[in-house]
C-alpha positions as CSV (number, residue, x, y, z in Angstrom):
1,D,12.5,13.0,24.2
2,T,15.2,9.8,24.5
3,C,12.4,7.7,24.1
4,G,13.2,6.6,20.7
5,E,9.4,6.8,19.9
6,D,8.3,9.3,16.6
7,P,9.4,13.2,16.9
8,A,5.4,14.3,16.6
9,L,4.3,11.3,18.7
10,V,6.5,12.9,21.7
11,A,5.7,16.1,21.1
12,L,1.3,15.2,21.0
13,C,2.3,13.8,24.3
14,K,4.3,16.3,25.7
15,Q,1.6,18.9,25.0
16,C,-0.9,16.5,26.1
17,L,0.6,16.7,29.4
18,S,2.1,20.4,29.4
19,A,1.7,22.1,33.2
20,N,-0.1,24.8,31.4
21,P,-3.4,24.8,30.0
22,D,-3.5,27.1,27.4
23,D,-1.0,24.8,25.8
24,R,-2.9,21.4,26.1
25,P,-5.4,20.6,23.1
26,A,-8.9,22.0,23.9
27,D,-10.4,18.7,24.2
28,A,-10.1,15.5,23.4
29,S,-11.4,16.0,19.5
30,A,-8.3,17.6,19.0
31,V,-6.7,14.6,20.7
32,A,-8.4,12.3,18.2
33,A,-7.8,14.5,15.1
34,A,-3.7,14.6,15.9
35,V,-4.2,10.8,16.4
36,A,-5.5,10.0,13.4
37,G,-2.9,12.4,11.1
38,F,-0.5,10.5,13.1
39,R,-1.3,7.2,11.9
40,S,-2.3,8.3,8.7
41,E,1.2,9.4,8.4
42,T,2.5,6.7,9.7
43,E,0.6,4.2,7.3
44,A,1.9,6.1,4.1
45,R,5.2,5.5,5.4
46,A,4.9,1.7,5.8
47,K,3.7,1.7,2.3
48,Q,6.1,3.7,0.8
49,A,9.0,1.9,2.8
50,E,7.3,-1.3,1.3
51,V,7.1,-0.4,-2.4
52,D,10.8,0.8,-2.2
53,R,11.6,-2.7,-0.6
54,G,9.9,-4.2,-3.5
55,R,11.7,-2.1,-5.9
56,A,15.2,-2.8,-4.3
57,E,14.1,-6.6,-4.1
58,T,13.2,-6.7,-8.0
59,R,16.2,-4.3,-8.9
60,A,18.7,-7.3,-7.3
61,T,16.7,-9.9,-9.0
62,E,17.5,-8.0,-12.1
63,T,21.2,-7.6,-11.1
64,R,21.4,-11.4,-10.4
65,K,20.3,-12.1,-13.9
66,R,22.0,-10.1,-15.7
67,Q,25.3,-11.3,-13.6
68,R,24.2,-14.6,-14.7
69,V,24.1,-13.6,-18.4
70,I,27.8,-12.4,-17.7
71,V,28.9,-15.7,-16.8
72,W,27.8,-17.7,-19.2
């Protein structure tokens, strides 16, 4: 829990390592589906972060341009 990894990934690992066999995934395809879902969510968050960063850079550039015009 304190490793710093994504909570969804930690939960999946804990589920796979559960002492109670009924709490573990039924088979490898269930684990593969969970990992694929995790990867998909992670990629979507990374893409959104890149879009947000681009927007922030654009806003910063526009602000600098406006400040230059005001100074002139």
